[in-house]
Coordinates of C-alpha atoms in Angstrom, one line a residue:
M1 CA -23.2 35.9 27.3
S2 CA -22.2 32.7 29.1
T3 CA -18.7 31.5 29.4
R4 CA -18.2 28.4 27.3
R5 CA -15.3 26.0 27.3
P6 CA -13.7 25.1 24.0
A7 CA -14.5 21.7 22.6
A8 CA -10.9 20.6 23.2
A9 CA -11.7 20.7 26.9
Y10 CA -14.0 17.7 26.3
G11 CA -11.5 15.6 24.5
G12 CA -10.2 15.2 21.0
G13 CA -7.0 16.1 19.2
P14 CA -5.8 19.3 17.6
P15 CA -7.9 21.1 15.0
A16 CA -8.0 19.2 11.8
S17 CA -6.8 22.2 9.8
D18 CA -3.5 22.1 11.7
V19 CA -2.5 18.8 10.0
P20 CA 0.4 19.6 7.7
Y21 CA -0.2 18.9 4.0
E22 CA 2.4 17.0 2.1
P23 CA 1.9 17.7 -1.6
G24 CA 2.9 14.8 -3.9
G25 CA 3.1 12.4 -1.0
G26 CA 2.7 8.9 -2.3
A27 CA 3.2 5.4 -0.9
R28 CA 7.0 5.8 -0.8
S29 CA 6.9 9.0 1.3
L30 CA 4.1 7.5 3.5
L31 CA 6.0 4.3 4.3
G32 CA 9.3 6.2 4.6
G33 CA 7.7 8.5 7.0
A34 CA 6.3 5.6 9.0
V35 CA 9.8 4.1 9.3
R36 CA 11.3 7.5 10.4
A37 CA 8.5 8.0 12.9
S38 CA 9.4 4.7 14.6
A39 CA 13.1 4.8 13.9
G40 CA 14.0 3.6 17.4
R41 CA 11.8 0.5 17.4
T42 CA 12.7 -0.2 13.8
A43 CA 16.4 0.0 14.6
A44 CA 16.0 -2.3 17.6
L45 CA 14.1 -4.8 15.4
V46 CA 17.0 -4.7 12.9
V47 CA 19.6 -5.2 15.6
T48 CA 17.7 -8.2 17.2
G49 CA 17.3 -9.7 13.8
L50 CA 21.0 -9.3 13.0
L51 CA 22.0 -10.7 16.4
S52 CA 19.8 -13.7 15.6
A53 CA 21.3 -14.1 12.2
A54 CA 24.9 -13.9 13.7
A55 CA 24.1 -16.6 16.2
A56 CA 22.6 -18.8 13.4
I57 CA 25.7 -18.3 11.2
A58 CA 28.2 -19.0 14.0
L59 CA 26.4 -22.1 15.3
P60 CA 27.2 -24.5 12.4
A61 CA 30.9 -23.8 12.7
L62 CA 30.8 -24.4 16.4
L63 CA 28.8 -27.6 16.0
G64 CA 31.2 -28.9 13.4
R65 CA 34.2 -28.1 15.7
S66 CA 32.4 -29.9 18.6
L67 CA 31.7 -32.9 16.4
D68 CA 35.3 -33.2 15.3
L69 CA 36.6 -32.9 18.9
A70 CA 34.1 -35.6 20.0
L71 CA 35.1 -38.0 17.2
A72 CA 38.7 -37.5 18.1
G73 CA 38.0 -38.3 21.7
A74 CA 39.3 -34.9 22.9
T75 CA 38.4 -33.9 26.5
D76 CA 37.9 -30.2 25.8
A77 CA 34.7 -30.6 23.7
G78 CA 32.5 -29.6 26.7
P79 CA 33.2 -25.8 26.5
W80 CA 32.4 -25.9 22.8
L81 CA 29.1 -27.6 23.4
A82 CA 28.3 -25.1 26.1
L83 CA 29.0 -22.3 23.7
C84 CA 26.6 -23.9 21.1
A85 CA 23.9 -24.1 23.8
A86 CA 24.4 -20.4 24.6
L87 CA 24.1 -19.5 21.0
V88 CA 20.8 -21.5 20.7
V89 CA 19.4 -19.7 23.8
A90 CA 20.5 -16.3 22.4
D91 CA 18.9 -17.1 19.1
I92 CA 15.6 -17.9 20.8
L93 CA 15.7 -14.8 23.0
C94 CA 16.4 -12.6 19.9
D95 CA 13.5 -14.2 18.0
A96 CA 11.2 -13.5 21.0
A97 CA 12.3 -9.9 21.2
S98 CA 11.8 -9.5 17.4
A99 CA 8.3 -10.9 17.7
H100 CA 7.4 -8.5 20.4
L101 CA 9.0 -5.5 18.7
S102 CA 7.3 -6.4 15.4
G103 CA 3.8 -6.6 17.0
T104 CA 4.1 -3.3 18.9
L105 CA 5.8 -1.5 16.0
T106 CA 2.9 -2.5 13.6
A107 CA 0.2 -1.6 16.1
R108 CA 1.8 1.9 16.7
T109 CA 2.3 2.5 13.0
A110 CA -1.3 1.6 12.2
A111 CA -2.6 3.9 15.0
R112 CA -0.4 6.7 13.7
M113 CA -1.5 6.2 10.1
R114 CA -5.2 6.0 11.0
R115 CA -5.0 9.2 13.1
R116 CA -3.2 11.1 10.3
G117 CA -5.7 9.8 7.7
L118 CA -8.7 10.7 9.9
D119 CA -7.2 14.1 10.6
R120 CA -6.7 14.7 6.9
V121 CA -10.3 13.6 6.1
L122 CA -11.7 16.0 8.8
A123 CA -9.4 18.7 7.6
A124 CA -10.7 18.3 4.0
G125 CA -14.3 18.3 5.3
P126 CA -17.0 17.7 2.7
R127 CA -14.4 17.7 0.0
A128 CA -13.2 14.3 1.2
A129 CA -16.7 12.9 0.5
E130 CA -16.4 14.2 -3.0
R131 CA -13.1 12.5 -3.6
F132 CA -13.9 9.1 -2.1
D133 CA -16.9 6.9 -1.8
A134 CA -17.8 6.2 1.9
G135 CA -17.2 2.5 1.7
D136 CA -13.9 2.9 -0.2
L137 CA -12.8 5.5 2.3
V138 CA -13.5 3.2 5.2
T139 CA -11.6 0.4 3.5
R140 CA -8.6 2.7 3.0
L141 CA -8.5 3.7 6.7
T142 CA -9.0 0.2 8.1
A143 CA -7.9 -2.8 6.0
N144 CA -5.5 -0.9 3.8
V145 CA -3.9 0.9 6.8
T146 CA -3.5 -2.5 8.5
E147 CA -1.5 -3.8 5.6
A148 CA 0.5 -0.6 5.1
A149 CA 1.4 -0.5 8.8
T150 CA 3.4 -3.8 8.5
A151 CA 5.9 -2.0 6.2
P152 CA 8.4 -0.9 8.9
A153 CA 8.4 -4.3 10.6
T154 CA 8.6 -6.1 7.3
A155 CA 11.4 -3.9 6.1
A156 CA 13.3 -4.3 9.3
A157 CA 12.9 -8.1 9.1
A158 CA 14.1 -8.1 5.5
V159 CA 17.5 -6.9 6.5
P160 CA 18.5 -10.0 8.6
S161 CA 16.6 -12.2 6.1
V162 CA 19.1 -11.1 3.4
V163 CA 22.1 -11.0 5.7
L164 CA 21.5 -14.6 6.9
P165 CA 21.7 -16.4 3.6
V166 CA 24.5 -14.1 2.3
G167 CA 26.5 -14.6 5.5
A168 CA 25.8 -18.4 5.3
L169 CA 27.1 -18.5 1.7
V170 CA 30.3 -16.6 2.8
A171 CA 30.7 -19.0 5.7
L172 CA 30.2 -21.9 3.3
A173 CA 32.9 -20.6 1.1
L174 CA 35.3 -20.2 4.0
T175 CA 34.5 -23.8 5.1
D176 CA 35.0 -25.3 1.7
P177 CA 35.1 -23.3 -1.6
W178 CA 34.1 -26.3 -3.8
T179 CA 30.7 -26.8 -2.0
A180 CA 30.2 -23.1 -2.1
A181 CA 30.8 -23.0 -5.9
V182 CA 28.1 -25.7 -6.4
F183 CA 25.6 -23.7 -4.4
A184 CA 26.5 -20.4 -6.1
A185 CA 25.9 -22.0 -9.5
G186 CA 22.2 -22.0 -8.8
A187 CA 22.1 -18.4 -7.4
P188 CA 21.1 -16.8 -10.8
L189 CA 18.0 -19.0 -10.9
L190 CA 17.0 -17.8 -7.4
V191 CA 17.4 -14.2 -8.6
L192 CA 15.2 -14.8 -11.6
L193 CA 12.6 -16.5 -9.3
V194 CA 12.4 -13.4 -7.0
R195 CA 12.3 -11.0 -10.0
A196 CA 9.4 -12.8 -11.6
F197 CA 7.5 -13.0 -8.3
T198 CA 7.9 -9.2 -7.8
R199 CA 6.7 -8.4 -11.3
D200 CA 3.6 -10.6 -11.2
T201 CA 2.5 -9.7 -7.6
S202 CA 2.6 -5.9 -7.7
A203 CA -0.3 -5.3 -10.1
G204 CA -2.4 -8.1 -8.7
V205 CA -2.3 -6.7 -5.1
A206 CA -3.3 -3.2 -6.2
E207 CA -6.3 -4.5 -8.3
Y208 CA -7.4 -6.8 -5.4
Q209 CA -7.5 -3.9 -3.0
Q210 CA -9.4 -1.7 -5.5
V211 CA -12.1 -4.4 -5.8
Q212 CA -12.3 -4.6 -2.0
G213 CA -13.1 -0.9 -2.0
R214 CA -15.9 -1.2 -4.5
I215 CA -17.6 -4.0 -2.5
A216 CA -17.3 -1.9 0.7
T217 CA -18.8 1.1 -1.1
R218 CA -21.9 -0.8 -2.3
L219 CA -22.3 -2.3 1.2
V220 CA -22.3 1.1 2.9
E221 CA -24.8 2.3 0.3
A222 CA -27.1 -0.6 1.1
L223 CA -26.9 -0.2 4.8
D224 CA -27.6 3.5 4.5
G225 CA -30.8 2.7 2.5
A226 CA -31.7 -0.4 4.4
R227 CA -35.3 0.8 5.0
T228 CA -35.8 1.5 1.3
V229 CA -34.4 -1.9 0.3
A230 CA -36.8 -3.6 2.7
A231 CA -39.8 -1.6 1.7
A232 CA -39.1 -2.2 -2.0
G233 CA -38.6 -5.9 -1.5
T234 CA -35.3 -5.9 -3.4
T235 CA -33.2 -7.6 -0.8
D236 CA -32.0 -10.4 -3.2
R237 CA -31.3 -7.9 -6.0
E238 CA -29.4 -5.7 -3.6
R239 CA -27.4 -8.6 -2.3
A240 CA -26.5 -9.5 -5.9
R241 CA -25.4 -6.0 -6.6
I242 CA -23.2 -5.8 -3.6
L243 CA -21.6 -9.1 -4.4
A244 CA -21.3 -8.6 -8.1
P245 CA -17.6 -7.8 -7.9
L246 CA -16.9 -10.9 -5.8
P247 CA -16.0 -13.1 -8.8
E248 CA -13.4 -10.5 -9.9
L249 CA -12.1 -10.4 -6.3
A250 CA -11.8 -14.2 -6.2
A251 CA -10.0 -14.1 -9.6
R252 CA -7.5 -11.5 -8.3
G253 CA -7.0 -13.5 -5.1
R254 CA -6.5 -16.8 -7.0
H255 CA -4.0 -15.0 -9.3
M256 CA -1.9 -13.8 -6.3
W257 CA -2.0 -17.3 -4.8
H258 CA -1.0 -18.8 -8.1
V259 CA 2.0 -16.4 -8.3
Y260 CA 3.0 -17.2 -4.8
G261 CA 2.5 -20.9 -5.3
R262 CA 4.6 -21.0 -8.4
A263 CA 7.4 -19.2 -6.6
V264 CA 7.2 -21.6 -3.7
A265 CA 7.0 -24.6 -5.9
R266 CA 10.0 -23.5 -8.0
G267 CA 11.9 -22.8 -4.8
A268 CA 10.9 -26.2 -3.4
V269 CA 12.5 -27.9 -6.4
L270 CA 15.6 -25.7 -6.8
L271 CA 16.7 -25.4 -3.2
P272 CA 16.8 -29.2 -2.4
L273 CA 18.7 -29.7 -5.6
L274 CA 21.3 -27.2 -4.5
E275 CA 21.5 -28.8 -1.0
T276 CA 21.9 -32.2 -2.6
G277 CA 24.7 -31.0 -4.8
V278 CA 26.5 -29.6 -1.7
L279 CA 26.0 -32.9 0.1
A280 CA 27.3 -34.9 -2.9
V281 CA 30.4 -32.7 -3.4
G282 CA 31.0 -32.5 0.4
G283 CA 30.8 -36.3 0.7
L284 CA 33.4 -36.7 -2.0
R285 CA 35.6 -34.2 -0.3
V286 CA 35.3 -36.0 3.0
A287 CA 36.1 -39.3 1.3
A288 CA 39.2 -37.7 -0.3
G289 CA 40.3 -36.4 3.1
Y290 CA 39.9 -32.7 2.2
M291 CA 37.1 -32.2 4.7
S292 CA 36.3 -33.5 8.2
A293 CA 33.0 -34.8 9.3
G294 CA 32.4 -31.7 11.3
E295 CA 33.1 -29.5 8.3
L296 CA 30.7 -31.5 6.3
L297 CA 28.1 -30.9 9.0
A298 CA 28.8 -27.2 8.9
A299 CA 28.7 -27.1 5.1
L300 CA 25.3 -28.8 5.0
R301 CA 23.9 -26.4 7.6
Y302 CA 25.3 -23.4 5.8
A303 CA 23.8 -24.6 2.6
A304 CA 20.4 -24.9 4.3
L305 CA 20.8 -21.3 5.7
A306 CA 21.9 -20.0 2.3
A307 CA 18.8 -21.7 0.8
G308 CA 16.8 -19.4 3.0
L309 CA 17.3 -16.8 0.3
G310 CA 13.9 -18.2 -0.9
A311 CA 12.4 -16.8 2.4
V312 CA 13.1 -13.3 1.0
V313 CA 10.2 -14.0 -1.3
G314 CA 7.8 -14.0 1.6
Q315 CA 9.3 -10.7 3.0
L316 CA 9.1 -9.2 -0.5
S317 CA 5.4 -10.3 -0.8
G318 CA 4.7 -8.5 2.4
L319 CA 6.5 -5.3 1.2
L320 CA 4.6 -5.4 -2.0
R321 CA 1.2 -5.6 -0.3
S322 CA 2.3 -2.8 2.1
R323 CA 3.3 -0.6 -0.8
A324 CA 0.0 -1.2 -2.7
A325 CA -2.0 -0.5 0.5
G326 CA 0.3 2.5 1.3
R327 CA -0.5 4.0 -2.1
R328 CA -4.2 3.9 -1.3
T329 CA -3.7 5.2 2.2
A330 CA -1.4 8.0 0.9
E331 CA -4.2 9.2 -1.5
V332 CA -6.4 9.8 1.6
Q333 CA -3.6 11.7 3.4
A334 CA -3.0 13.8 0.2
A335 CA -6.5 15.2 0.3
P336 CA -6.0 19.0 0.4
A337 CA -7.0 20.5 3.7
V338 CA -8.9 23.7 4.0
A339 CA -6.4 26.5 4.6
Y340 CA -7.9 29.1 7.0
G341 CA -6.7 32.6 7.5
R342 CA -5.9 34.5 10.7
R343 CA -8.3 37.4 10.5
G344 CA -11.2 38.1 12.8
L345 CA -14.6 39.6 12.0
P346 CA -15.6 43.1 13.0
E347 CA -16.9 43.2 16.6
G348 CA -20.7 43.4 16.7
G349 CA -20.9 43.1 12.9
P350 CA -24.5 42.6 11.6
G351 CA -23.6 39.6 9.4
R352 CA -23.7 41.2 6.0
L353 CA -23.0 38.5 3.4
E354 CA -21.8 39.3 -0.1
F355 CA -21.3 37.0 -3.1
S356 CA -19.4 38.7 -5.9
G357 CA -18.9 37.0 -9.3
V358 CA -19.2 33.6 -7.7
S359 CA -18.9 30.5 -10.0
V360 CA -18.7 26.9 -9.0
V361 CA -17.9 24.0 -11.4
R362 CA -18.4 20.3 -10.3
D363 CA -17.3 17.4 -12.5
G364 CA -17.0 19.8 -15.5
R365 CA -20.6 21.1 -15.0
P366 CA -21.3 24.7 -14.0
V367 CA -23.3 24.7 -10.7
L368 CA -23.2 28.5 -10.1
R369 CA -22.6 31.1 -12.8
G370 CA -21.3 34.5 -11.9
V371 CA -23.6 35.0 -8.9
D372 CA -23.7 38.5 -7.4
L373 CA -25.9 38.7 -4.3
V374 CA -26.0 40.7 -1.1
V375 CA -27.7 39.6 2.1
P376 CA -28.2 42.7 4.3
G377 CA -27.0 42.2 7.9
G378 CA -29.8 41.0 10.2
A379 CA -32.1 40.1 7.3
T380 CA -33.5 36.7 6.4
L381 CA -33.0 35.7 2.7
A382 CA -34.6 32.6 1.3
L383 CA -32.9 30.8 -1.6
V384 CA -35.6 29.5 -3.9
G385 CA -35.3 27.5 -7.1
R386 CA -35.9 24.1 -8.8
S387 CA -33.8 21.2 -7.9
G388 CA -30.3 21.6 -9.3
S389 CA -30.5 25.4 -9.5
G390 CA -27.6 25.9 -7.1
K391 CA -29.3 26.7 -3.8
T392 CA -27.4 24.3 -1.6
A393 CA -24.1 25.0 -3.5
L394 CA -24.5 28.7 -2.7
A395 CA -25.4 28.1 0.9
R396 CA -22.3 25.9 1.3
L397 CA -20.0 28.8 0.3
A398 CA -21.2 31.0 3.1
G399 CA -19.4 29.0 5.8
R400 CA -16.7 27.5 3.5
L401 CA -18.1 24.0 3.4
A402 CA -17.0 24.6 -0.2
D403 CA -15.0 27.3 -2.0
P404 CA -15.9 29.0 -5.3
D405 CA -13.8 28.3 -8.4
T406 CA -14.0 32.1 -9.2
G407 CA -15.3 35.1 -7.3
T408 CA -15.3 36.1 -3.6
V409 CA -17.5 35.7 -0.6
L410 CA -17.4 38.4 2.1
L411 CA -18.8 38.3 5.6
D412 CA -19.0 41.7 7.2
G413 CA -16.5 42.9 4.6
V414 CA -13.9 40.2 5.3
P415 CA -13.2 37.5 2.6
V416 CA -14.2 34.2 4.3
P417 CA -11.0 32.4 3.3
E418 CA -9.1 34.9 5.4
V419 CA -11.2 34.4 8.5
A420 CA -9.6 32.3 11.3
R421 CA -11.0 28.8 11.6
E422 CA -12.3 29.2 15.2
V423 CA -13.9 32.5 14.3
L424 CA -15.7 31.3 11.2
R425 CA -17.0 28.1 12.9
R426 CA -18.2 30.2 15.9
E427 CA -20.0 32.9 13.7
V428 CA -21.4 30.8 10.9
T429 CA -23.8 28.0 12.0
Y430 CA -25.6 25.4 9.8
A431 CA -28.7 23.3 10.2
F432 CA -29.3 20.5 7.6
E433 CA -32.2 18.6 6.2
R434 CA -30.8 15.3 7.5
P435 CA -28.7 16.2 10.5
A436 CA -26.0 13.7 11.7
L437 CA -26.3 13.5 15.5
F438 CA -23.1 13.0 17.4
G439 CA -22.4 12.3 21.1
S440 CA -23.5 9.7 23.6
T441 CA -26.7 11.4 24.8
V442 CA -29.4 13.8 23.5
R443 CA -27.8 16.6 25.4
D444 CA -24.4 15.8 23.7
A445 CA -26.1 15.9 20.3
I446 CA -27.4 19.4 20.9
A447 CA -24.2 20.7 22.6
F448 CA -22.0 19.3 19.8
G449 CA -20.1 22.2 18.3
P450 CA -17.1 24.6 18.6
C451 CA -17.9 25.2 22.2
A452 CA -19.9 23.4 24.9
P453 CA -22.9 25.4 26.0
P454 CA -24.3 25.0 29.6
Q455 CA -27.4 22.9 30.3
A456 CA -29.7 26.0 30.4
E457 CA -28.7 27.0 26.9
V458 CA -29.1 23.5 25.6
V459 CA -32.7 23.4 27.0
G460 CA -33.4 26.8 25.7
A461 CA -32.3 25.9 22.2
A462 CA -34.3 22.7 22.3
R463 CA -37.4 24.7 23.4
A464 CA -36.8 27.1 20.5
A465 CA -36.6 24.2 18.0
G466 CA -39.8 22.6 19.4
A467 CA -37.8 19.6 20.7
D468 CA -38.0 20.1 24.5
A469 CA -41.4 18.5 24.9
F470 CA -40.5 15.2 23.2
V471 CA -37.0 15.1 24.7
R472 CA -38.5 15.3 28.2
R473 CA -40.8 12.3 27.4
L474 CA -37.7 10.1 26.7
P475 CA -36.7 7.7 29.5
D476 CA -33.9 9.8 30.8
G477 CA -34.7 13.1 29.2
Y478 CA -31.7 15.0 27.9
A479 CA -29.5 12.2 29.4
T480 CA -31.1 9.5 27.2
P481 CA -28.5 7.7 25.1
L482 CA -29.0 8.4 21.4
S483 CA -29.0 4.6 20.9
R484 CA -32.2 4.4 23.1
A485 CA -33.9 7.4 21.5
P486 CA -35.6 6.3 18.4
L487 CA -36.3 9.5 16.5
S488 CA -38.7 10.3 13.6
G489 CA -37.4 12.4 10.8
G490 CA -39.0 15.5 12.2
E491 CA -37.6 14.9 15.7
A492 CA -34.1 14.4 14.4
Q493 CA -34.5 17.5 12.4
R494 CA -35.6 19.5 15.4
L495 CA -32.5 18.2 17.3
G496 CA -30.4 19.5 14.4
L497 CA -32.1 22.8 14.6
A498 CA -31.6 22.9 18.4
R499 CA -27.9 22.3 17.9
A500 CA -27.7 25.2 15.4
F501 CA -29.7 27.5 17.7
A502 CA -27.4 26.6 20.7
H503 CA -24.4 27.7 18.7
A504 CA -26.0 30.5 16.6
G505 CA -23.6 33.1 15.4
R506 CA -24.0 36.2 13.3
L507 CA -25.0 34.1 10.3
L508 CA -27.3 31.1 10.5
V509 CA -27.7 28.9 7.4
L510 CA -30.8 26.7 7.3
D511 CA -30.4 24.2 4.4
D512 CA -33.9 22.9 4.1
A513 CA -33.7 22.3 7.8
T514 CA -37.5 22.4 8.4
S515 CA -38.6 20.1 5.6
S516 CA -39.8 17.4 7.9
L517 CA -41.7 19.7 10.3
D518 CA -45.5 20.2 10.2
S519 CA -46.7 23.6 9.4
V520 CA -47.6 24.5 13.0
T521 CA -44.1 23.5 14.3
E522 CA -42.5 25.3 11.4
R523 CA -44.3 28.5 12.3
Q524 CA -43.3 28.1 16.0
V525 CA -39.6 27.7 14.9
A526 CA -39.9 30.8 12.7
R527 CA -41.2 32.8 15.7
A528 CA -38.4 31.4 17.9
L529 CA -35.8 32.5 15.4
L530 CA -37.1 36.1 15.9
H531 CA -37.3 36.1 19.7
Q532 CA -35.3 33.2 21.2
V533 CA -32.2 32.8 19.1
R534 CA -29.3 35.1 18.9
P535 CA -30.2 37.9 16.3
G536 CA -28.3 37.8 13.1
T537 CA -28.5 37.1 9.4
R538 CA -30.5 34.1 8.1
L539 CA -29.8 32.3 4.9
V540 CA -32.6 29.8 4.2
V541 CA -32.7 27.2 1.5
A542 CA -36.5 27.1 1.0
H543 CA -38.6 24.5 -0.7
R544 CA -41.9 25.6 0.8
A545 CA -43.7 28.7 -0.2
S546 CA -44.5 29.4 3.4
S547 CA -40.7 29.4 4.2
A548 CA -40.1 31.9 1.4
A549 CA -43.0 34.1 2.5
R550 CA -41.6 34.5 6.0
A551 CA -38.3 35.7 4.7
D552 CA -37.5 39.4 4.2
L553 CA -36.1 38.7 0.8
V554 CA -36.1 35.9 -1.7
A555 CA -33.2 35.1 -4.1
W556 CA -34.7 33.1 -7.0
L557 CA -32.1 30.9 -8.6
D558 CA -32.4 29.4 -12.0
D559 CA -29.7 27.2 -13.7
G560 CA -27.0 28.5 -11.4
R561 CA -27.9 32.2 -11.9
V562 CA -29.8 34.7 -9.7
R563 CA -32.9 35.4 -11.8
A564 CA -34.5 37.8 -9.4
V565 CA -34.3 39.2 -5.8
G566 CA -37.2 40.6 -3.9
P567 CA -40.0 39.9 -1.5
H568 CA -41.9 36.7 -2.0
S569 CA -45.2 38.6 -2.4
A570 CA -43.7 40.5 -5.3
L571 CA -42.1 37.5 -7.0
W572 CA -45.4 35.5 -6.7
A573 CA -46.8 37.6 -9.5
V574 CA -44.4 35.9 -11.9
P575 CA -45.9 32.6 -13.2
E576 CA -42.4 30.9 -13.5
Y577 CA -41.8 31.7 -9.9
R578 CA -45.1 30.2 -8.8
A579 CA -44.2 27.1 -10.9
V580 CA -41.2 26.5 -8.7
F581 CA -43.6 25.3 -5.9
A582 CA -45.6 22.2 -6.3
A583 CA -49.3 22.5 -5.4
T584 CA -50.5 21.1 -2.0
D585 CA -53.7 21.3 -0.1
E586 CA -52.1 23.7 2.4
P587 CA -52.6 27.4 1.6
A588 CA -49.5 29.4 1.1
V589 CA -48.8 32.7 2.7
G590 CA -47.8 36.1 1.5
R591 CA -45.1 38.3 3.0
A592 CA -44.4 37.5 6.7
S593 CA -44.2 40.3 9.2
T594 CA -40.9 40.7 11.0
D595 CA -42.4 41.1 14.5
G596 CA -43.2 37.4 15.0
R597 CA -47.0 37.7 14.1
E598 CA -48.6 35.3 11.7
P599 CA -47.8 36.2 8.1
A600 CA -50.6 37.8 6.1
K601 CA -52.7 35.3 4.3
G602 CA -55.0 35.5 1.3
R603 CA -52.5 37.1 -1.1
A604 CA -54.5 36.8 -4.3
T605 CA -53.1 35.1 -7.4
P606 CA -54.3 36.4 -10.8
E607 CA -56.9 33.6 -10.7
G608 CA -58.3 35.0 -7.4
H609 CA -57.1 32.0 -5.2
E610 CA -54.6 31.8 -2.5
P611 CA -51.2 30.6 -3.7
A612 CA -50.4 27.0 -3.0
E613 CA -47.6 25.9 -0.7
G614 CA -45.5 22.8 -1.3
R615 CA -42.1 21.4 -2.1
T616 CA -40.0 21.9 -5.1
R617 CA -40.4 19.6 -8.0

């Protein structure tokens, strides 16, 4: 046994299962957590905003004082003007600091949210794909996170954006109560304006983001099936399908712009009227000798700052968008992670697999119904049945790619939910019909797993899977980048098998993993399983009669139940069992020997012919 380094030694974060689950977490807890996680920067942003607001509030009074001194011909106006200049510089510096803090705060928050969301998706495993469509999930982790991440900076900026007009209104009252009264008379209208904007915007933003997710889902589906679309000549039809929600998206967008436009237009009418009223009353007060020219200048400036209450609408719009996006992001982070136990498996265990009273329900439909099945340690058991009979669902339970709704699954006597994550992933290995290949090179794709095997084991696994020959013909052999290695379906499947062989544990699950292989290569792989891969239990989802014939036992599934268990040669006498396999020109085989020799052929059917081998209907 070679010494292998854990996958963490090659990069990556902590195990996805270590991500804490926050039940009931919604947009509020998500955004609140983002603010708390960046409390220092958020506080600094609030402080710089408040300092800028303080400078802006103090400046009109100083300008008015400087003007009065200048008009009176006083010689000490210079220091006041210098103080005004200092406040202007301070305001500019605070604004620059706020812009820098806002940008970095948003970027860090987005990175944190994306990492947590990705960790949650990986922790949920295949269950995440059942909860969200691929395109919608990508939208939630990209565009929606981008909008949600602006919440801390927007909330921090909202504090000084409220303090500034309120402080200006107080300063206006201290400068001249009459002008302040004129301005305050229009304040209720401003409140109604903000309230109407909030009500009309909230629903529109959420609906807009939902339509974005639907378009992204359809686009991902089309890209995944690009060859099928091209071969069928349905490019125009597919484009129309993808863009079908576009009119709804445009309608939602126009609605939001109309809401925002109405708020801005109403503010554009109301605020100048208030400023004009302040100017008129202030002018009368100056003419009557109750105000100086400098005080009038200060009052006008304070009225303009107080009118900035309308700018709160913009901050509120940003917060509403962040909250709607945060709600969609929080749904991803609320996906339940798989909870692993801490137990190990018996040392040297044979890989005995037991299903006891296992039932699985998906979308209200029973997939497995009270399955009782035992796979002896070291044996190869083929799962056979028509499409939808529950073969793949049962195979997924063995390594906890899914959990049963009722019943228990035991591996060497230990309930699989109680097995530690690293132990289960090391001892239960999967190969799939359509393997996803990860890594930069072909070698990385084969070595991808819970540990990194040395080069010799990678080559040995590729040889066992029948992949070594074509890999060596690639431009750089095992160092060939995957992007420069165009693979057929059978070649990709052999790399997936090689990956499983390189990490084979006591239980190896082959989920139709040889469907794209020719018969000769399939037989070579079967022999390699006996002699070149770590011995253990094999659970094979079989669609070919030859695959079932090479197994020690066959579990025949029908409508989610185990109809019969026995050797393929014995079950072949049942007409309904033979009907599971579609007829092909290739002759089927009977029961395979376990010593690696070719399985016995010529097993007679009742009609006197060899049974036919093929795929399930």
